[in-house]
Amino acid sequence: MEFQNIFPFWEELNERERTLVSGGVLSQKMKKGDILHRGCGECSGIVHVAQGQLRVYIVSEEGREVTLYRLHQGELCVLSASCLMDAIVFDVLIEAVQDSELVVLPSPVLSDVMHGNPLVELSLYKRVVENFSDVMWTMQQILFMGADRRVAHFLWDEMAKTGDTTIHLTHEEVARFIGSAREVVTKVLKYFVEEGTVALSRGKIEIIDKEKLRSYL
Amino acid sequence: MEFQNIFPFWEELNERERTLVSGGVLSQKMKKGDILHRGCGECSGIVHVAQGQLRVYIVSEEGREVTLYRLHQGELCVLSASCLMDAIVFDVLIEAVQDSELVVLPSPVLSDVMHGNPLVELSLYKRVVENFSDVMWTMQQILFMGADRRVAHFLWDEMAKTGDTTIHLTHEEVARFIGSAREVVTKVLKYFVEEGTVALSRGKIEIIDKEKLRSYL
């Protein structure tokens, strides 16, 4: 394993700490839909996404979900170690949105290394603040953008990411990603169909006019 | 000045750093409505609220404002030093909501101390993450709570804070604090008047039935 690519604080560790970390990591496989972290009380440690994708989200008492950000291959998830970081006093859920392979540094090992080396703690807090930046972006999308623009942005980003004009997601899933209701997404997509921008079939959204889609951004 | 009560990292500083900080601080007075920080490009440094209150907020392209959190007497504002913290890639505005007295540690001095002492940097990043927690709370309020509950929560908190059942704010100001539109706040307040919960007069909201107000929380 190339630890320097997995843990941003690797260069700051001494020999003893490197031995602790390299001896302490675990591999974990997750199926699409599995929950890695369920807020309050859980503390799996920090998690590197070797394959797949994770989604960090919040849920209201009524069960409404809002996605805060996603973690892609090569990224490090630190909110799953929030129990070790006093300044974090909110709860999130984390689930695998694809079958995923993770490299986990469990809390007890992390705690040991972190409390002996402030540069490790600094590195983790910096990562949380990067996530804060992602959340601010999401919040501005939700607060300031109309639903049509949010759906258009989401489809555009998906297309850019996968290089595929067909997006294999249900309306429910799109709604969850953009922090909206399924009914709203369905309404917006119907409008896009009427405009000749997309075509819909079961569990699929096909972009047929990229220029038109771009005009909604 | 009691620096240990102003700067959370004071105990971590050596003699040279303490001399730099105590020689570098400035006092600044602000009038209600003055803008301390206007996002992108500005970098005043970290700011301690000795008297008064600051509001940290974002604005949409259309001019809609959402308050993220407020800083009360005795609290430290760090987002005004975001230029020194790479992991922050979003912009906020900061204004005085009351006449305020501030103690400022300007960026050049802060930068010097911060880059020589990782514990200072860690302390500031922790403070940003505490603010992240505040923002998450605000976001959940906005996303998951109805406007009536949000207005009721705001009035209840104001009353608790000032010990006064009369709140000297316009509907526009309440709307800005809770991240809503003036029309929505006016509608909710009219409903509260009909229910006998509050009485309205120019620039004032008087709470006349606390128990009823509490029932909306």
CSV table of C-alpha atoms in Angstrom, one decimal:
chain,number,residue,atom,x,y,z
A,1,MET,CA,0.0,0.0,0.0
A,2,GLU,CA,1.3,3.5,-0.8
A,3,PHE,CA,0.6,5.1,2.5
A,4,GLN,CA,1.8,8.6,1.4
A,5,ASN,CA,-1.1,8.7,-1.1
A,6,ILE,CA,-3.6,7.5,1.4
A,7,PHE,CA,-2.9,9.6,4.5
A,8,PRO,CA,-2.1,13.3,4.0
A,9,PHE,CA,-0.1,13.3,7.3
A,10,TRP,CA,2.2,10.4,6.3
A,11,GLU,CA,5.2,12.7,5.8
A,12,GLU,CA,4.8,14.1,9.3
A,13,LEU,CA,5.0,10.7,11.0
A,14,ASN,CA,8.1,9.3,12.8
A,15,GLU,CA,9.2,5.6,12.4
A,16,ARG,CA,7.2,4.4,15.4
A,17,GLU,CA,4.0,6.2,14.2
A,18,ARG,CA,4.4,4.8,10.7
A,19,THR,CA,4.7,1.3,12.1
A,20,LEU,CA,1.5,1.8,14.1
A,21,VAL,CA,-0.4,3.1,11.1
A,22,SER,CA,0.8,0.5,8.6
A,23,GLY,CA,0.2,-2.3,11.1
A,24,GLY,CA,-3.3,-0.9,12.0
A,25,VAL,CA,-5.0,-0.4,8.7
A,26,LEU,CA,-7.8,-2.7,7.6
A,27,SER,CA,-9.4,-3.4,4.3
A,28,GLN,CA,-13.2,-3.3,4.1
A,29,LYS,CA,-15.6,-4.0,1.3
A,30,MET,CA,-19.1,-2.4,1.2
A,31,LYS,CA,-22.1,-3.1,-1.0
A,32,LYS,CA,-24.0,-0.3,-2.6
A,33,GLY,CA,-26.4,1.0,0.0
A,34,ASP,CA,-24.4,-0.2,3.1
A,35,ILE,CA,-24.2,2.4,5.8
A,36,LEU,CA,-20.6,3.1,7.0
A,37,HIS,CA,-21.4,5.6,9.7
A,38,ARG,CA,-24.7,6.4,11.5
A,39,GLY,CA,-23.9,9.6,13.3
A,40,CYS,CA,-23.9,9.8,17.1
A,41,GLY,CA,-21.8,7.3,19.0
A,42,GLU,CA,-20.2,5.5,16.0
A,43,CYS,CA,-16.5,6.0,15.4
A,44,SER,CA,-15.0,3.8,12.7
A,45,GLY,CA,-11.9,6.0,12.2
A,46,ILE,CA,-10.7,7.6,9.0
A,47,VAL,CA,-11.6,5.9,5.7
A,48,HIS,CA,-9.8,6.0,2.4
A,49,VAL,CA,-11.9,5.3,-0.7
A,50,ALA,CA,-9.8,2.8,-2.8
A,51,GLN,CA,-12.7,2.0,-5.1
A,52,GLY,CA,-16.3,3.2,-5.4
A,53,GLN,CA,-18.0,6.2,-3.9
A,54,LEU,CA,-19.4,7.3,-0.5
A,55,ARG,CA,-22.1,9.8,0.2
A,56,VAL,CA,-22.2,12.0,3.4
A,57,TYR,CA,-25.7,13.1,4.2
A,58,ILE,CA,-28.1,14.3,6.9
A,59,VAL,CA,-31.7,13.2,7.6
A,60,SER,CA,-34.6,15.1,9.2
A,61,GLU,CA,-36.9,13.7,11.8
A,62,GLU,CA,-39.4,13.2,9.0
A,63,GLY,CA,-36.9,11.1,7.0
A,64,ARG,CA,-36.0,13.8,4.4
A,65,GLU,CA,-32.4,13.3,3.3
A,66,VAL,CA,-29.9,16.0,2.0
A,67,THR,CA,-26.6,15.0,0.5
A,68,LEU,CA,-23.8,17.2,1.8
A,69,TYR,CA,-21.0,15.9,-0.4
A,70,ARG,CA,-19.6,12.7,-2.0
A,71,LEU,CA,-16.2,11.1,-1.6
A,72,HIS,CA,-14.7,9.6,-4.7
A,73,GLN,CA,-11.9,7.2,-5.4
A,74,GLY,CA,-8.7,8.4,-3.8
A,75,GLU,CA,-10.4,10.7,-1.2
A,76,LEU,CA,-10.2,10.5,2.6
A,77,CYS,CA,-13.3,10.5,4.8
A,78,VAL,CA,-12.6,12.0,8.2
A,79,LEU,CA,-16.1,12.7,9.6
A,80,SER,CA,-16.3,8.9,10.4
A,81,ALA,CA,-13.7,9.8,13.1
A,82,SER,CA,-15.7,12.7,14.5
A,83,CYS,CA,-15.6,11.2,18.0
A,84,LEU,CA,-11.9,12.0,18.1
A,85,MET,CA,-12.4,15.6,17.1
A,86,ASP,CA,-14.0,17.7,19.9
A,87,ALA,CA,-14.9,20.7,17.6
A,88,ILE,CA,-17.3,18.6,15.6
A,89,VAL,CA,-20.7,18.6,17.3
A,90,PHE,CA,-23.0,17.5,14.5
A,91,ASP,CA,-24.0,14.2,13.1
A,92,VAL,CA,-23.9,12.9,9.6
A,93,LEU,CA,-24.6,9.5,7.9
A,94,ILE,CA,-22.3,8.0,5.4
A,95,GLU,CA,-23.3,5.3,2.9
A,96,ALA,CA,-21.7,3.5,0.0
A,97,VAL,CA,-23.5,4.6,-3.3
A,98,GLN,CA,-21.5,2.1,-5.3
A,99,ASP,CA,-19.9,-1.2,-4.3
A,100,SER,CA,-16.8,0.1,-2.6
A,101,GLU,CA,-13.4,-1.0,-1.3
A,102,LEU,CA,-12.1,1.0,1.7
A,103,VAL,CA,-8.9,1.3,3.7
A,104,VAL,CA,-9.8,2.0,7.3
A,105,LEU,CA,-7.5,3.4,10.0
A,106,PRO,CA,-9.5,2.4,13.1
A,107,SER,CA,-10.1,5.0,15.9
A,108,PRO,CA,-7.9,3.4,18.6
A,109,VAL,CA,-4.8,3.5,16.4
A,110,LEU,CA,-5.7,7.0,15.0
A,111,SER,CA,-6.3,8.3,18.5
A,112,ASP,CA,-2.8,7.1,19.6
A,113,VAL,CA,-1.0,8.7,16.6
A,114,MET,CA,-3.2,11.9,16.7
A,115,HIS,CA,-2.7,12.7,20.4
A,116,GLY,CA,1.1,12.3,20.1
A,117,ASN,CA,1.5,14.4,17.0
A,118,PRO,CA,-0.4,17.7,16.5
A,119,LEU,CA,0.5,17.8,12.8
A,120,VAL,CA,-1.8,14.7,12.3
A,121,GLU,CA,-4.6,16.4,14.2
A,122,LEU,CA,-4.0,19.6,12.1
A,123,SER,CA,-4.1,17.6,8.9
A,124,LEU,CA,-7.5,16.0,9.8
A,125,TYR,CA,-9.0,19.3,10.9
A,126,LYS,CA,-7.9,20.8,7.6
A,127,ARG,CA,-9.7,18.0,5.8
A,128,VAL,CA,-12.9,18.7,7.7
A,129,VAL,CA,-12.6,22.4,6.7
A,130,GLU,CA,-12.3,21.3,3.1
A,131,ASN,CA,-15.5,19.4,3.6
A,132,PHE,CA,-17.0,22.5,5.1
A,133,SER,CA,-16.2,24.2,1.9
A,134,ASP,CA,-18.1,21.5,0.0
A,135,VAL,CA,-21.1,21.9,2.3
A,136,MET,CA,-21.1,25.6,1.8
A,137,TRP,CA,-21.3,25.0,-1.9
A,138,THR,CA,-24.2,22.6,-1.5
A,139,MET,CA,-26.0,24.9,0.8
A,140,GLN,CA,-25.8,27.8,-1.7
A,141,GLN,CA,-27.1,25.4,-4.4
A,142,ILE,CA,-30.1,24.5,-2.2
A,143,LEU,CA,-30.8,28.0,-1.0
A,144,PHE,CA,-30.2,30.1,-4.0
A,145,MET,CA,-30.8,28.0,-7.0
A,146,GLY,CA,-34.1,27.0,-8.6
A,147,ALA,CA,-34.9,23.3,-8.8
A,148,ASP,CA,-34.5,23.3,-12.6
A,149,ARG,CA,-31.0,24.7,-12.4
A,150,ARG,CA,-30.1,22.2,-9.7
A,151,VAL,CA,-31.2,19.2,-11.7
A,152,ALA,CA,-29.5,20.5,-14.8
A,153,HIS,CA,-26.2,21.1,-12.8
A,154,PHE,CA,-26.5,17.6,-11.4
A,155,LEU,CA,-27.0,15.9,-14.8
A,156,TRP,CA,-24.2,18.0,-16.3
A,157,ASP,CA,-21.8,17.1,-13.6
A,158,GLU,CA,-22.7,13.4,-13.8
A,159,MET,CA,-22.1,13.4,-17.6
A,160,ALA,CA,-18.8,15.2,-17.2
A,161,LYS,CA,-17.7,12.7,-14.5
A,162,THR,CA,-18.6,9.5,-16.3
A,163,GLY,CA,-18.2,10.7,-19.9
A,164,ASP,CA,-21.6,8.9,-20.5
A,165,THR,CA,-24.7,10.8,-21.7
A,166,THR,CA,-26.9,8.1,-20.0
A,167,ILE,CA,-27.3,8.5,-16.3
A,168,HIS,CA,-28.4,5.3,-14.5
A,169,LEU,CA,-30.3,6.8,-11.6
A,170,THR,CA,-33.9,7.0,-10.5
A,171,HIS,CA,-35.7,10.3,-9.9
A,172,GLU,CA,-35.7,9.4,-6.2
A,173,GLU,CA,-31.9,9.0,-6.2
A,174,VAL,CA,-31.4,12.3,-8.1
A,175,ALA,CA,-33.7,14.0,-5.6
A,176,ARG,CA,-31.6,12.7,-2.7
A,177,PHE,CA,-28.3,13.9,-4.3
A,178,ILE,CA,-29.6,17.4,-4.8
A,179,GLY,CA,-31.5,17.7,-1.6
A,180,SER,CA,-34.9,17.9,-3.1
A,181,ALA,CA,-38.1,15.9,-3.3
A,182,ARG,CA,-38.8,13.1,-5.9
A,183,GLU,CA,-41.9,15.0,-7.1
A,184,VAL,CA,-39.9,18.1,-7.8
A,185,VAL,CA,-37.3,16.2,-9.8
A,186,THR,CA,-39.9,14.3,-11.8
A,187,LYS,CA,-41.6,17.6,-12.6
A,188,VAL,CA,-38.3,19.2,-13.8
A,189,LEU,CA,-37.4,16.1,-15.8
A,190,LYS,CA,-40.8,16.1,-17.5
A,191,TYR,CA,-40.2,19.7,-18.5
A,192,PHE,CA,-36.7,18.8,-19.8
A,193,VAL,CA,-38.4,16.0,-21.9
A,194,GLU,CA,-40.9,18.4,-23.4
A,195,GLU,CA,-38.0,20.7,-24.3
A,196,GLY,CA,-36.2,17.8,-26.0
A,197,THR,CA,-33.3,18.0,-23.6
A,198,VAL,CA,-33.5,14.5,-22.1
A,199,ALA,CA,-35.3,11.2,-22.7
A,200,LEU,CA,-36.5,9.1,-19.8
A,201,SER,CA,-36.8,5.3,-19.4
A,202,ARG,CA,-36.9,3.1,-16.3
A,203,GLY,CA,-34.0,3.9,-14.0
A,204,LYS,CA,-32.3,5.9,-16.7
A,205,ILE,CA,-32.0,9.5,-17.8
A,206,GLU,CA,-30.5,10.1,-21.3
A,207,ILE,CA,-29.2,13.5,-22.3
A,208,ILE,CA,-30.1,14.1,-25.9
A,209,ASP,CA,-29.3,17.8,-26.3
A,210,LYS,CA,-26.2,18.9,-24.4
A,211,GLU,CA,-26.4,22.5,-25.6
A,212,LYS,CA,-29.9,22.8,-24.3
A,213,LEU,CA,-28.9,21.3,-21.0
A,214,ARG,CA,-26.0,23.7,-20.7
A,215,SER,CA,-28.4,26.6,-21.2
A,216,TYR,CA,-30.1,25.8,-17.9
A,217,LEU,CA,-26.8,26.0,-15.9
B,1,MET,CA,-5.7,43.1,28.0
B,2,GLU,CA,-6.1,39.5,29.2
B,3,PHE,CA,-4.7,37.7,26.2
B,4,GLN,CA,-5.4,34.2,27.5
B,5,ASN,CA,-9.1,35.0,27.3
B,6,ILE,CA,-8.9,36.5,23.9
B,7,PHE,CA,-6.7,34.0,22.0
B,8,PRO,CA,-7.3,30.3,22.6
B,9,PHE,CA,-3.7,29.5,21.5
B,10,TRP,CA,-2.1,32.0,24.0
B,11,GLU,CA,-0.9,29.1,26.3
B,12,GLU,CA,0.9,27.5,23.3
B,13,LEU,CA,3.0,30.6,22.5
B,14,ASN,CA,6.6,31.1,23.5
B,15,GLU,CA,7.9,34.5,24.8
B,16,ARG,CA,8.9,35.8,21.3
B,17,GLU,CA,5.4,34.9,19.9
B,18,ARG,CA,3.6,36.5,22.9
B,19,THR,CA,5.6,39.7,22.3
B,20,LEU,CA,4.6,39.7,18.7
B,21,VAL,CA,0.9,39.2,19.4
B,22,SER,CA,0.6,41.6,22.3
B,23,GLY,CA,2.5,44.3,20.2
B,24,GLY,CA,0.4,43.6,17.1
B,25,VAL,CA,-3.2,43.8,18.3
B,26,LEU,CA,-5.3,46.7,17.3
B,27,SER,CA,-8.6,48.0,18.7
B,28,GLN,CA,-11.4,48.8,16.2
B,29,LYS,CA,-14.8,50.3,16.7
B,30,MET,CA,-17.6,49.5,14.4
B,31,LYS,CA,-21.1,51.0,13.9
B,32,LYS,CA,-24.2,48.9,13.5
B,33,GLY,CA,-24.3,47.9,9.8
B,34,ASP,CA,-20.6,48.3,9.1
B,35,ILE,CA,-19.1,45.5,7.1
B,36,LEU,CA,-15.9,44.0,8.5
B,37,HIS,CA,-15.2,41.4,5.8
B,38,ARG,CA,-16.5,41.2,2.3
B,39,GLY,CA,-15.4,37.7,1.2
B,40,CYS,CA,-12.9,37.2,-1.6
B,41,GLY,CA,-9.6,39.1,-1.3
B,42,GLU,CA,-10.0,40.7,2.1
B,43,CYS,CA,-8.0,39.5,5.1
B,44,SER,CA,-8.3,41.5,8.2
B,45,GLY,CA,-6.9,38.8,10.5
B,46,ILE,CA,-8.7,37.2,13.5
B,47,VAL,CA,-11.2,39.3,15.4
B,48,HIS,CA,-12.2,39.1,19.1
B,49,VAL,CA,-15.6,40.6,19.9
B,50,ALA,CA,-15.0,42.7,23.1
B,51,GLN,CA,-18.4,44.4,22.9
B,52,GLY,CA,-21.4,44.0,20.5
B,53,GLN,CA,-22.2,41.4,18.0
B,54,LEU,CA,-21.2,40.3,14.5
B,55,ARG,CA,-23.1,38.4,11.9
B,56,VAL,CA,-21.5,36.0,9.4
B,57,TYR,CA,-23.6,35.5,6.2
B,58,ILE,CA,-23.7,34.7,2.6
B,59,VAL,CA,-25.5,36.5,-0.3
B,60,SER,CA,-26.9,35.1,-3.5
B,61,GLU,CA,-26.4,36.8,-6.9
B,62,GLU,CA,-30.0,38.1,-6.5
B,63,GLY,CA,-29.1,39.7,-3.2
B,64,ARG,CA,-30.8,37.1,-0.9
B,65,GLU,CA,-29.0,36.9,2.4
B,66,VAL,CA,-28.7,33.9,4.7
B,67,THR,CA,-27.2,34.3,8.2
B,68,LEU,CA,-24.8,31.4,9.0
B,69,TYR,CA,-24.1,32.2,12.6
B,70,ARG,CA,-23.5,35.2,14.9
B,71,LEU,CA,-20.5,36.0,17.1
B,72,HIS,CA,-21.3,37.4,20.6
B,73,GLN,CA,-19.2,39.2,23.1
B,74,GLY,CA,-16.1,37.2,24.1
B,75,GLU,CA,-16.1,35.1,20.9
B,76,LEU,CA,-13.3,34.9,18.3
B,77,CYS,CA,-14.0,35.3,14.5
B,78,VAL,CA,-11.5,33.4,12.4
B,79,LEU,CA,-13.2,33.4,8.9
B,80,SER,CA,-11.9,37.0,8.6
B,81,ALA,CA,-8.5,35.4,8.3
B,82,SER,CA,-9.5,32.8,5.7
B,83,CYS,CA,-6.8,34.0,3.3
B,84,LEU,CA,-4.3,32.4,5.7
B,85,MET,CA,-6.1,29.1,5.7
B,86,ASP,CA,-5.8,27.1,2.5
B,87,ALA,CA,-8.6,24.7,3.3
B,88,ILE,CA,-11.2,27.4,3.3
B,89,VAL,CA,-12.4,27.9,-0.3
B,90,PHE,CA,-15.7,29.8,0.2
B,91,ASP,CA,-16.6,33.4,0.9
B,92,VAL,CA,-18.6,34.9,3.6
B,93,LEU,CA,-19.5,38.5,4.6
B,94,ILE,CA,-19.3,39.7,8.2
B,95,GLU,CA,-21.1,42.8,9.5
B,96,ALA,CA,-21.6,44.4,12.9
B,97,VAL,CA,-25.3,44.0,13.9
B,98,GLN,CA,-24.7,46.3,16.9
B,99,ASP,CA,-22.2,49.0,17.6
B,100,SER,CA,-19.2,46.9,18.4
B,101,GLU,CA,-15.7,47.0,19.9
B,102,LEU,CA,-13.2,44.6,18.4
B,103,VAL,CA,-9.7,43.4,19.2
B,104,VAL,CA,-8.0,42.6,15.9
B,105,LEU,CA,-4.8,40.5,15.3
B,106,PRO,CA,-3.9,41.6,11.8
B,107,SER,CA,-3.0,39.0,9.1
B,108,PRO,CA,0.8,39.8,8.8
B,109,VAL,CA,1.4,39.2,12.5
B,110,LEU,CA,-1.0,36.2,12.6
B,111,SER,CA,0.7,34.7,9.6
B,112,ASP,CA,4.1,35.0,11.2
B,113,VAL,CA,3.0,33.3,14.5
B,114,MET,CA,0.9,30.7,12.7
B,115,HIS,CA,3.6,29.5,10.3
B,116,GLY,CA,6.1,29.0,13.1
B,117,ASN,CA,3.8,27.2,15.5
B,118,PRO,CA,1.4,24.4,14.2
B,119,LEU,CA,-0.5,24.6,17.5
B,120,VAL,CA,-1.7,28.1,16.6
B,121,GLU,CA,-2.9,26.8,13.2
B,122,LEU,CA,-4.6,23.8,14.8
B,123,SER,CA,-6.4,26.1,17.2
B,124,LEU,CA,-7.7,28.3,14.4
B,125,TYR,CA,-8.8,25.3,12.3
B,126,LYS,CA,-10.6,23.9,15.3
B,127,ARG,CA,-12.5,27.2,15.6
B,128,VAL,CA,-13.5,27.0,12.0
B,129,VAL,CA,-14.8,23.5,12.6
B,130,GLU,CA,-16.9,24.8,15.5
B,131,ASN,CA,-18.3,27.3,13.1
B,132,PHE,CA,-19.0,24.5,10.7
B,133,SER,CA,-21.1,22.9,13.5
B,134,ASP,CA,-23.1,26.1,13.8
B,135,VAL,CA,-23.6,26.2,10.1
B,136,MET,CA,-24.8,22.6,10.0
B,137,TRP,CA,-27.4,23.6,12.7
B,138,THR,CA,-28.5,26.6,10.6
B,139,MET,CA,-28.8,24.4,7.5
B,140,GLN,CA,-30.9,21.9,9.3
B,141,GLN,CA,-33.2,24.7,10.5
B,142,ILE,CA,-33.6,26.0,7.0
B,143,LEU,CA,-34.0,22.7,5.3
B,144,PHE,CA,-36.1,20.8,7.7
B,145,MET,CA,-38.1,23.2,9.7
B,146,GLY,CA,-41.2,25.1,8.7
B,147,ALA,CA,-41.1,28.9,8.6
B,148,ASP,CA,-43.5,29.1,11.7
B,149,ARG,CA,-41.2,27.0,13.8
B,150,ARG,CA,-38.1,29.0,12.6
B,151,VAL,CA,-39.7,32.3,13.5
B,152,ALA,CA,-40.8,31.0,16.9
B,153,HIS,CA,-37.3,29.6,17.6
B,154,PHE,CA,-35.8,32.9,16.7
B,155,LEU,CA,-38.1,35.0,18.9
B,156,TRP,CA,-37.6,32.5,21.8
B,157,ASP,CA,-33.9,32.7,21.5
B,158,GLU,CA,-33.9,36.5,21.3
B,159,MET,CA,-36.1,36.7,24.4
B,160,ALA,CA,-33.8,34.2,26.3
B,161,LYS,CA,-30.7,36.2,25.3
B,162,THR,CA,-31.9,39.7,26.1
B,163,GLY,CA,-34.3,38.8,28.9
B,164,ASP,CA,-36.7,41.2,27.3
B,165,THR,CA,-40.1,40.2,25.8
B,166,THR,CA,-39.9,43.1,23.3
B,167,ILE,CA,-37.8,42.5,20.3
B,168,HIS,CA,-36.6,45.5,18.5
B,169,LEU,CA,-36.3,44.2,15.0
B,170,THR,CA,-38.1,44.7,11.7
B,171,HIS,CA,-39.7,41.8,9.8
B,172,GLU,CA,-36.9,42.3,7.2
B,173,GLU,CA,-34.2,41.9,9.9
B,174,VAL,CA,-35.9,38.7,11.3
B,175,ALA,CA,-36.1,37.3,7.8
B,176,ARG,CA,-32.4,37.9,7.2
B,177,PHE,CA,-31.5,36.2,10.5
B,178,ILE,CA,-33.5,33.1,9.8
B,179,GLY,CA,-32.6,32.9,6.1
B,180,SER,CA,-36.2,33.5,4.8
B,181,ALA,CA,-38.1,36.2,2.9
B,182,ARG,CA,-39.7,39.2,4.6
B,183,GLU,CA,-43.1,38.2,3.2
B,184,VAL,CA,-42.9,34.8,4.9
B,185,VAL,CA,-42.0,36.3,8.2
B,186,THR,CA,-44.8,38.9,8.0
B,187,LYS,CA,-47.2,36.1,7.2
B,188,VAL,CA,-46.1,34.0,10.2
B,189,LEU,CA,-46.1,37.0,12.5
B,190,LYS,CA,-49.7,37.8,11.5
B,191,TYR,CA,-50.7,34.3,12.3
B,192,PHE,CA,-49.0,34.7,15.7
B,193,VAL,CA,-50.9,37.9,16.3
B,194,GLU,CA,-54.2,36.2,15.5
B,195,GLU,CA,-53.3,33.5,18.0
B,196,GLY,CA,-52.6,36.1,20.6
B,197,THR,CA,-48.9,35.1,20.8
B,198,VAL,CA,-47.3,38.4,19.9
B,199,ALA,CA,-48.3,42.0,19.3
B,200,LEU,CA,-46.7,44.1,16.5
B,201,SER,CA,-45.8,47.7,16.3
B,202,ARG,CA,-43.4,49.7,14.1
B,203,GLY,CA,-39.9,48.0,14.4
B,204,LYS,CA,-41.0,46.0,17.4
B,205,ILE,CA,-42.3,42.5,18.1
B,206,GLU,CA,-43.8,42.0,21.6
B,207,ILE,CA,-44.2,38.5,23.0
B,208,ILE,CA,-47.4,38.4,25.0
B,209,ASP,CA,-47.9,34.7,25.5
B,210,LYS,CA,-44.7,32.8,26.2
B,211,GLU,CA,-46.4,29.5,26.7
B,212,LYS,CA,-48.1,29.7,23.3
B,213,LEU,CA,-44.8,30.7,21.7
B,214,ARG,CA,-43.1,27.8,23.3
B,215,SER,CA,-45.8,25.5,21.8
B,216,TYR,CA,-44.5,26.3,18.3
B,217,LEU,CA,-40.9,25.2,19.1
